[in-house]
PDB file of C-alpha atoms in Angstrom:
ATOM      1  CA  LEU A   1     -14.042 -69.555  -8.647  1.00  0.00           C
ATOM      2  CA  ALA A   2     -14.556 -67.083  -6.083  1.00  0.00           C
ATOM      3  CA  LYS A   3     -12.197 -67.677  -3.089  1.00  0.00           C
ATOM      4  CA  THR A   4     -13.960 -67.637   0.268  1.00  0.00           C
ATOM      5  CA  THR A   5     -12.677 -66.937   3.782  1.00  0.00           C
ATOM      6  CA  GLN A   6     -14.599 -67.819   7.016  1.00  0.00           C
ATOM      7  CA  PRO A   7     -13.830 -68.128  10.630  1.00  0.00           C
ATOM      8  CA  ILE A   8     -12.114 -71.535  11.568  1.00  0.00           C
ATOM      9  CA  SER A   9     -14.203 -71.893  14.478  1.00  0.00           C
ATOM     10  CA  MET A  10     -16.819 -70.410  16.651  1.00  0.00           C
ATOM     11  CA  ASP A  11     -18.486 -71.115  20.271  1.00  0.00           C
ATOM     12  CA  SER A  12     -21.939 -70.356  21.425  1.00  0.00           C
ATOM     13  CA  TYR A  13     -24.562 -71.530  24.094  1.00  0.00           C
ATOM     14  CA  GLU A  14     -27.786 -73.057  23.596  1.00  0.00           C
ATOM     15  CA  GLY A  15     -30.604 -70.415  22.733  1.00  0.00           C
ATOM     16  CA  GLN A  16     -28.225 -67.753  21.250  1.00  0.00           C
ATOM     17  CA  GLU A  17     -28.425 -66.810  17.747  1.00  0.00           C
ATOM     18  CA  VAL A  18     -25.282 -67.404  15.648  1.00  0.00           C
ATOM     19  CA  ASN A  19     -23.980 -65.321  12.705  1.00  0.00           C
ATOM     20  CA  ILE A  20     -21.215 -66.821  10.703  1.00  0.00           C
ATOM     21  CA  THR A  21     -19.850 -64.368   8.084  1.00  0.00           C
ATOM     22  CA  CYS A  22     -17.923 -65.461   4.880  1.00  0.00           C
ATOM     23  CA  SER A  23     -15.999 -62.958   2.761  1.00  0.00           C
ATOM     24  CA  HIS A  24     -15.734 -63.480  -1.066  1.00  0.00           C
ATOM     25  CA  ASN A  25     -14.395 -60.548  -2.312  1.00  0.00           C
ATOM     26  CA  ASN A  26     -14.175 -61.711  -5.995  1.00  0.00           C
ATOM     27  CA  ILE A  27     -17.428 -62.965  -6.536  1.00  0.00           C
ATOM     28  CA  ALA A  28     -18.679 -62.760  -9.988  1.00  0.00           C
ATOM     29  CA  THR A  29     -22.013 -61.539 -11.389  1.00  0.00           C
ATOM     30  CA  ASN A  30     -23.436 -64.953 -11.948  1.00  0.00           C
ATOM     31  CA  ASP A  31     -22.147 -66.531  -8.755  1.00  0.00           C
ATOM     32  CA  TYR A  32     -24.527 -67.661  -6.117  1.00  0.00           C
ATOM     33  CA  ILE A  33     -23.888 -68.198  -2.156  1.00  0.00           C
ATOM     34  CA  THR A  34     -24.500 -71.472  -0.841  1.00  0.00           C
ATOM     35  CA  TRP A  35     -24.153 -72.742   2.740  1.00  0.00           C
ATOM     36  CA  TYR A  36     -23.595 -76.566   3.691  1.00  0.00           C
ATOM     37  CA  GLN A  37     -23.798 -78.109   7.196  1.00  0.00           C
ATOM     38  CA  GLN A  38     -21.832 -81.044   8.162  1.00  0.00           C
ATOM     39  CA  PHE A  39     -22.053 -83.252  11.157  1.00  0.00           C
ATOM     40  CA  PRO A  40     -19.123 -86.012  12.093  1.00  0.00           C
ATOM     41  CA  SER A  41     -18.990 -89.021  10.172  1.00  0.00           C
ATOM     42  CA  GLN A  42     -21.512 -87.738   7.519  1.00  0.00           C
ATOM     43  CA  GLY A  43     -21.783 -86.135   4.222  1.00  0.00           C
ATOM     44  CA  PRO A  44     -22.488 -82.254   4.070  1.00  0.00           C
ATOM     45  CA  ARG A  45     -26.198 -81.246   3.747  1.00  0.00           C
ATOM     46  CA  PHE A  46     -27.212 -78.164   1.815  1.00  0.00           C
ATOM     47  CA  ILE A  47     -28.786 -75.477   4.154  1.00  0.00           C
ATOM     48  CA  ILE A  48     -29.467 -72.361   2.097  1.00  0.00           C
ATOM     49  CA  GLN A  49     -28.730 -70.496  -0.962  1.00  0.00           C
ATOM     50  CA  GLY A  50     -28.974 -66.963  -2.236  1.00  0.00           C
ATOM     51  CA  TYR A  51     -27.925 -64.244  -4.622  1.00  0.00           C
ATOM     52  CA  LYS A  52     -28.678 -60.789  -2.675  1.00  0.00           C
ATOM     53  CA  THR A  53     -30.529 -59.113   0.116  1.00  0.00           C
ATOM     54  CA  LYS A  54     -32.076 -61.827   2.184  1.00  0.00           C
ATOM     55  CA  VAL A  55     -33.200 -65.409   2.180  1.00  0.00           C
ATOM     56  CA  THR A  56     -35.197 -67.359   4.603  1.00  0.00           C
ATOM     57  CA  ASN A  57     -36.007 -71.066   5.183  1.00  0.00           C
ATOM     58  CA  GLU A  58     -36.853 -73.051   8.230  1.00  0.00           C
ATOM     59  CA  VAL A  59     -33.231 -73.742   9.123  1.00  0.00           C
ATOM     60  CA  ALA A  60     -31.658 -70.456   8.734  1.00  0.00           C
ATOM     61  CA  SER A  61     -31.226 -66.854   7.094  1.00  0.00           C
ATOM     62  CA  LEU A  62     -28.866 -65.737   4.820  1.00  0.00           C
ATOM     63  CA  PHE A  63     -28.021 -61.925   4.527  1.00  0.00           C
ATOM     64  CA  ILE A  64     -26.147 -60.552   1.548  1.00  0.00           C
ATOM     65  CA  PRO A  65     -25.083 -56.671   1.301  1.00  0.00           C
ATOM     66  CA  ALA A  66     -25.500 -54.776  -1.852  1.00  0.00           C
ATOM     67  CA  ASP A  67     -21.902 -55.128  -2.985  1.00  0.00           C
ATOM     68  CA  ARG A  68     -22.108 -59.048  -2.314  1.00  0.00           C
ATOM     69  CA  LYS A  69     -18.539 -59.303  -1.118  1.00  0.00           C
ATOM     70  CA  SER A  70     -19.459 -61.005   1.973  1.00  0.00           C
ATOM     71  CA  SER A  71     -22.458 -62.751   3.271  1.00  0.00           C
ATOM     72  CA  THR A  72     -23.789 -63.978   6.816  1.00  0.00           C
ATOM     73  CA  LEU A  73     -25.229 -67.264   7.840  1.00  0.00           C
ATOM     74  CA  SER A  74     -27.978 -66.784  10.516  1.00  0.00           C
ATOM     75  CA  LEU A  75     -28.939 -69.582  13.132  1.00  0.00           C
ATOM     76  CA  PRO A  76     -31.389 -68.611  15.258  1.00  0.00           C
ATOM     77  CA  ARG A  77     -31.601 -70.431  18.842  1.00  0.00           C
ATOM     78  CA  VAL A  78     -29.137 -72.753  18.330  1.00  0.00           C
ATOM     79  CA  SER A  79     -29.179 -76.115  20.099  1.00  0.00           C
ATOM     80  CA  LEU A  80     -26.474 -78.613  20.917  1.00  0.00           C
ATOM     81  CA  SER A  81     -27.662 -80.455  17.855  1.00  0.00           C
ATOM     82  CA  ASP A  82     -26.216 -77.516  15.633  1.00  0.00           C
ATOM     83  CA  THR A  83     -22.883 -78.559  16.451  1.00  0.00           C
ATOM     84  CA  ALA A  84     -21.056 -78.844  13.281  1.00  0.00           C
ATOM     85  CA  VAL A  85     -18.907 -77.630  10.296  1.00  0.00           C
ATOM     86  CA  TYR A  86     -20.667 -74.787   8.177  1.00  0.00           C
ATOM     87  CA  TYR A  87     -19.047 -74.167   4.560  1.00  0.00           C
ATOM     88  CA  CYS A  88     -19.374 -71.394   2.560  1.00  0.00           C
ATOM     89  CA  LEU A  89     -19.274 -71.790  -1.150  1.00  0.00           C
ATOM     90  CA  VAL A  90     -19.580 -69.358  -4.250  1.00  0.00           C
ATOM     91  CA  ALA A  91     -20.166 -70.536  -7.864  1.00  0.00           C
ATOM     92  CA  PRO A  92     -22.637 -70.075 -10.378  1.00  0.00           C
ATOM     93  CA  ARG A  93     -26.048 -72.258 -10.192  1.00  0.00           C
ATOM     94  CA  ARG A  94     -25.748 -73.435 -13.603  1.00  0.00           C
ATOM     95  CA  SER A  95     -22.529 -74.069 -16.041  1.00  0.00           C
ATOM     96  CA  GLY A  96     -22.591 -75.443 -19.460  1.00  0.00           C
ATOM     97  CA  GLY A  97     -19.503 -77.655 -18.528  1.00  0.00           C
ATOM     98  CA  GLY A  98     -20.382 -78.390 -15.024  1.00  0.00           C
ATOM     99  CA  ASN A  99     -19.235 -76.856 -12.013  1.00  0.00           C
ATOM    100  CA  LYS A 100     -16.223 -77.498  -9.842  1.00  0.00           C
ATOM    101  CA  LEU A 101     -17.365 -76.499  -6.297  1.00  0.00           C
ATOM    102  CA  THR A 102     -14.744 -75.716  -3.830  1.00  0.00           C
ATOM    103  CA  PHE A 103     -15.436 -76.689  -0.368  1.00  0.00           C
ATOM    104  CA  GLY A 104     -12.913 -74.853   1.998  1.00  0.00           C
ATOM    105  CA  THR A 105     -12.161 -76.100   5.604  1.00  0.00           C
ATOM    106  CA  GLY A 106     -15.342 -74.256   7.002  1.00  0.00           C
ATOM    107  CA  THR A 107     -16.119 -73.107  10.197  1.00  0.00           C
ATOM    108  CA  GLN A 108     -16.259 -75.402  13.200  1.00  0.00           C
ATOM    109  CA  LEU A 109     -19.325 -74.265  15.391  1.00  0.00           C
ATOM    110  CA  LYS A 110     -19.519 -75.655  18.892  1.00  0.00           C
ATOM    111  CA  VAL A 111     -22.516 -75.165  20.861  1.00  0.00           C
ATOM    112  CA  GLU A 112     -22.628 -75.714  24.699  1.00  0.00           C
ATOM    113  CA  LEU A 113     -25.149 -75.743  27.214  1.00  0.00           C
TER     114      LEU A 113
ATOM    115  CA  ASN B   1     -36.278 -92.448  -2.716  1.00  0.00           C
ATOM    116  CA  ALA B   2     -33.213 -93.834  -1.094  1.00  0.00           C
ATOM    117  CA  GLY B   3     -31.270 -90.728  -2.309  1.00  0.00           C
ATOM    118  CA  VAL B   4     -27.664 -91.198  -2.987  1.00  0.00           C
ATOM    119  CA  THR B   5     -26.108 -94.521  -1.869  1.00  0.00           C
ATOM    120  CA  GLN B   6     -22.724 -95.404  -1.528  1.00  0.00           C
ATOM    121  CA  THR B   7     -20.975 -98.947  -0.930  1.00  0.00           C
ATOM    122  CA  PRO B   8     -18.876-100.264   0.848  1.00  0.00           C
ATOM    123  CA  LYS B   9     -19.096 -98.100   3.870  1.00  0.00           C
ATOM    124  CA  PHE B  10     -15.589 -99.288   5.206  1.00  0.00           C
ATOM    125  CA  GLN B  11     -12.688-100.626   3.130  1.00  0.00           C
ATOM    126  CA  VAL B  12      -8.960-101.351   3.873  1.00  0.00           C
ATOM    127  CA  LEU B  13      -6.961-102.107   1.014  1.00  0.00           C
ATOM    128  CA  LYS B  14      -2.884-102.814   0.790  1.00  0.00           C
ATOM    129  CA  THR B  15      -0.665-100.592  -1.345  1.00  0.00           C
ATOM    130  CA  GLY B  16      -1.047-101.423  -5.006  1.00  0.00           C
ATOM    131  CA  GLN B  17      -4.436-102.849  -4.798  1.00  0.00           C
ATOM    132  CA  SER B  18      -7.193-101.639  -7.023  1.00  0.00           C
ATOM    133  CA  MET B  19     -10.934-101.188  -6.211  1.00  0.00           C
ATOM    134  CA  THR B  20     -14.174 -99.497  -7.061  1.00  0.00           C
ATOM    135  CA  LEU B  21     -16.269 -97.435  -4.831  1.00  0.00           C
ATOM    136  CA  GLN B  22     -19.970 -97.374  -5.922  1.00  0.00           C
ATOM    137  CA  CYS B  23     -22.127 -94.725  -6.036  1.00  0.00           C
ATOM    138  CA  ALA B  24     -25.819 -94.697  -6.982  1.00  0.00           C
ATOM    139  CA  GLN B  25     -28.639 -92.140  -6.964  1.00  0.00           C
ATOM    140  CA  ASP B  26     -32.418 -92.888  -7.747  1.00  0.00           C
ATOM    141  CA  MET B  27     -33.573 -89.079  -8.204  1.00  0.00           C
ATOM    142  CA  ASN B  28     -32.807 -88.949 -11.962  1.00  0.00           C
ATOM    143  CA  HIS B  29     -30.131 -86.192 -11.136  1.00  0.00           C
ATOM    144  CA  GLU B  30     -27.855 -85.605 -14.210  1.00  0.00           C
ATOM    145  CA  TYR B  31     -24.867 -84.048 -12.207  1.00  0.00           C
ATOM    146  CA  MET B  32     -22.795 -86.302  -9.968  1.00  0.00           C
ATOM    147  CA  SER B  33     -19.464 -85.940  -8.234  1.00  0.00           C
ATOM    148  CA  TRP B  34     -16.966 -87.382  -6.134  1.00  0.00           C
ATOM    149  CA  TYR B  35     -15.163 -85.805  -3.389  1.00  0.00           C
ATOM    150  CA  ARG B  36     -12.460 -86.906  -0.666  1.00  0.00           C
ATOM    151  CA  GLN B  37     -12.208 -85.452   2.789  1.00  0.00           C
ATOM    152  CA  ASP B  38      -9.203 -85.898   4.763  1.00  0.00           C
ATOM    153  CA  PRO B  39      -8.973 -85.302   8.661  1.00  0.00           C
ATOM    154  CA  GLY B  40      -9.663 -81.841   9.475  1.00  0.00           C
ATOM    155  CA  MET B  41      -9.864 -80.722   6.011  1.00  0.00           C
ATOM    156  CA  GLY B  42     -12.581 -79.548   3.569  1.00  0.00           C
ATOM    157  CA  LEU B  43     -13.557 -81.577   0.514  1.00  0.00           C
ATOM    158  CA  ARG B  44     -11.792 -81.808  -2.561  1.00  0.00           C
ATOM    159  CA  LEU B  45     -13.380 -82.733  -5.804  1.00  0.00           C
ATOM    160  CA  ILE B  46     -11.897 -85.701  -7.588  1.00  0.00           C
ATOM    161  CA  HIS B  47     -14.256 -86.090 -10.775  1.00  0.00           C
ATOM    162  CA  TYR B  48     -17.579 -85.004 -11.860  1.00  0.00           C
ATOM    163  CA  SER B  49     -20.333 -85.857 -14.454  1.00  0.00           C
ATOM    164  CA  VAL B  50     -22.697 -83.636 -15.922  1.00  0.00           C
ATOM    165  CA  GLY B  51     -24.544 -86.558 -17.652  1.00  0.00           C
ATOM    166  CA  ALA B  52     -24.371 -90.095 -18.991  1.00  0.00           C
ATOM    167  CA  GLY B  53     -21.234 -90.412 -21.038  1.00  0.00           C
ATOM    168  CA  ILE B  54     -19.717 -86.955 -19.864  1.00  0.00           C
ATOM    169  CA  THR B  55     -17.085 -86.888 -17.321  1.00  0.00           C
ATOM    170  CA  ASP B  56     -14.422 -84.246 -16.301  1.00  0.00           C
ATOM    171  CA  GLN B  57     -11.526 -83.927 -13.750  1.00  0.00           C
ATOM    172  CA  GLY B  58     -11.903 -81.881 -10.604  1.00  0.00           C
ATOM    173  CA  GLU B  59      -9.074 -80.695  -8.389  1.00  0.00           C
ATOM    174  CA  VAL B  60      -7.455 -83.801  -7.585  1.00  0.00           C
ATOM    175  CA  PRO B  61      -8.032 -86.527 -10.291  1.00  0.00           C
ATOM    176  CA  ASN B  62      -4.642 -88.257 -10.249  1.00  0.00           C
ATOM    177  CA  GLY B  63      -5.021 -91.907  -9.324  1.00  0.00           C
ATOM    178  CA  TYR B  64      -8.650 -92.203  -9.695  1.00  0.00           C
ATOM    179  CA  ASN B  65     -10.936 -93.293 -12.815  1.00  0.00           C
ATOM    180  CA  VAL B  66     -14.578 -92.671 -13.299  1.00  0.00           C
ATOM    181  CA  SER B  67     -17.385 -93.485 -15.918  1.00  0.00           C
ATOM    182  CA  ARG B  68     -20.705 -92.641 -16.283  1.00  0.00           C
ATOM    183  CA  SER B  69     -22.464 -95.292 -18.384  1.00  0.00           C
ATOM    184  CA  THR B  70     -26.064 -94.674 -16.784  1.00  0.00           C
ATOM    185  CA  THR B  71     -27.970 -91.705 -15.331  1.00  0.00           C
ATOM    186  CA  GLU B  72     -28.033 -93.347 -11.889  1.00  0.00           C
ATOM    187  CA  ASP B  73     -24.425 -94.785 -11.231  1.00  0.00           C
ATOM    188  CA  PHE B  74     -21.024 -93.059 -10.973  1.00  0.00           C
ATOM    189  CA  PRO B  75     -18.474 -95.548  -9.808  1.00  0.00           C
ATOM    190  CA  LEU B  76     -14.900 -94.366  -8.672  1.00  0.00           C
ATOM    191  CA  ARG B  77     -12.178 -96.673  -9.446  1.00  0.00           C
ATOM    192  CA  LEU B  78      -8.770 -96.552  -7.474  1.00  0.00           C
ATOM    193  CA  LEU B  79      -6.167 -97.682 -10.098  1.00  0.00           C
ATOM    194  CA  SER B  80      -3.301 -98.664  -7.776  1.00  0.00           C
ATOM    195  CA  ALA B  81      -4.247 -97.889  -4.161  1.00  0.00           C
ATOM    196  CA  ALA B  82      -1.425 -95.684  -1.979  1.00  0.00           C
ATOM    197  CA  PRO B  83      -1.381 -94.716   1.549  1.00  0.00           C
ATOM    198  CA  SER B  84      -1.957 -91.103   0.399  1.00  0.00           C
ATOM    199  CA  GLN B  85      -5.487 -92.079  -0.737  1.00  0.00           C
ATOM    200  CA  THR B  86      -6.387 -92.750   2.797  1.00  0.00           C
ATOM    201  CA  SER B  87      -9.572 -90.593   2.942  1.00  0.00           C
ATOM    202  CA  VAL B  88     -13.352 -90.318   3.440  1.00  0.00           C
ATOM    203  CA  TYR B  89     -14.954 -90.272  -0.222  1.00  0.00           C
ATOM    204  CA  PHE B  90     -18.234 -88.772  -0.604  1.00  0.00           C
ATOM    205  CA  CYS B  91     -20.453 -88.980  -3.756  1.00  0.00           C
ATOM    206  CA  ALA B  92     -22.861 -86.278  -4.600  1.00  0.00           C
ATOM    207  CA  SER B  93     -25.806 -85.684  -7.227  1.00  0.00           C
ATOM    208  CA  SER B  94     -27.761 -82.460  -8.172  1.00  0.00           C
ATOM    209  CA  TYR B  95     -30.410 -81.603 -10.750  1.00  0.00           C
ATOM    210  CA  PRO B  96     -29.463 -77.933 -12.351  1.00  0.00           C
ATOM    211  CA  SER B  97     -31.759 -78.762 -15.462  1.00  0.00           C
ATOM    212  CA  ARG B  98     -35.077 -78.945 -13.512  1.00  0.00           C
ATOM    213  CA  GLY B  99     -35.072 -75.967 -11.565  1.00  0.00           C
ATOM    214  CA  GLY B 100     -32.285 -77.033  -9.132  1.00  0.00           C
ATOM    215  CA  SER B 101     -28.853 -75.882  -9.275  1.00  0.00           C
ATOM    216  CA  TYR B 102     -25.177 -77.463  -9.162  1.00  0.00           C
ATOM    217  CA  ASN B 103     -24.722 -75.835  -5.902  1.00  0.00           C
ATOM    218  CA  GLU B 104     -27.641 -77.977  -4.219  1.00  0.00           C
ATOM    219  CA  GLN B 105     -25.798 -81.117  -4.010  1.00  0.00           C
ATOM    220  CA  PHE B 106     -27.315 -84.364  -2.246  1.00  0.00           C
ATOM    221  CA  PHE B 107     -24.480 -86.291  -0.725  1.00  0.00           C
ATOM    222  CA  GLY B 108     -24.089 -89.994   0.201  1.00  0.00           C
ATOM    223  CA  PRO B 109     -22.950 -91.316   3.839  1.00  0.00           C
ATOM    224  CA  GLY B 110     -19.485 -91.849   2.522  1.00  0.00           C
ATOM    225  CA  THR B 111     -16.843 -94.562   2.454  1.00  0.00           C
ATOM    226  CA  ARG B 112     -13.966 -94.624   4.656  1.00  0.00           C
ATOM    227  CA  LEU B 113     -10.914 -95.954   2.901  1.00  0.00           C
ATOM    228  CA  THR B 114      -7.628 -96.869   4.768  1.00  0.00           C
ATOM    229  CA  VAL B 115      -4.732 -98.083   2.654  1.00  0.00           C
ATOM    230  CA  LEU B 116      -1.957 -99.672   4.410  1.00  0.00           C
TER     231      LEU B 116
END
C-alpha cells in the first residue's frame, strides 16, 4: 500500500480556508485517495474520496494533480467545530481479498477565534 | 438505521482475563474491520472480514481473535488481556459490492479498554 506523508499539525482561524496536503509518491494506478476526519473520543468519519483532478462535496474539496503523487484537502471557511485530526489514505476502492487500510497519525487541525 | 454499534463503551480488565468486544451493523455491509487507536496515534488494523465466514489478519492481530458467523456481527475476542492492549477499539463497516468502496468506512463510537 502507498505510504502517505502529511503535516503533523496546522493552525487556522475561523473563516479562513485551510488546505492540508498529503504526499503519496508511490501511489498505484488503481489507488484512490480518501480523507477522514476524527473528533476527540469519536470514530473517524469519511469526508471525501477522489481519483484525479477535483472532487467537491458539501464539506470539502479534494484537489489531485495529474501525476497523483500528492493531494490537497481544502476546507472552506473553517469554524471552531472543524478542529479535528484529518487522515489521508491511499488504497484501491475494491480488492478481491479485502483492503488493509492504513491510517497514519494524521494532521491535527486547530481552529481558533 | 443505528449504523455501527459497539458494546461496551468502557471496560476495565485485569491482566490475563478474556473478553469479547461486540460490534454490529444494520446496513447489510459485507466488509467489517477492527482497529485499535493508542493515545496520540493513528488507527491500526487488527482483523477484517469481507463477508460472513471470511476473516483475515491486519497489521496487529496478535492476542486477538475474530469470527464472522453473520453479516451483521463481528466480535473481537481478547484471549488473555495484557496492559499493552490498553487502547480504544473501533469497529467499522463498508459496502464495496453495492457502489461503495472499502475506503468509505462507517465507524462505531469505540470501546475504551483498560488492562491493569
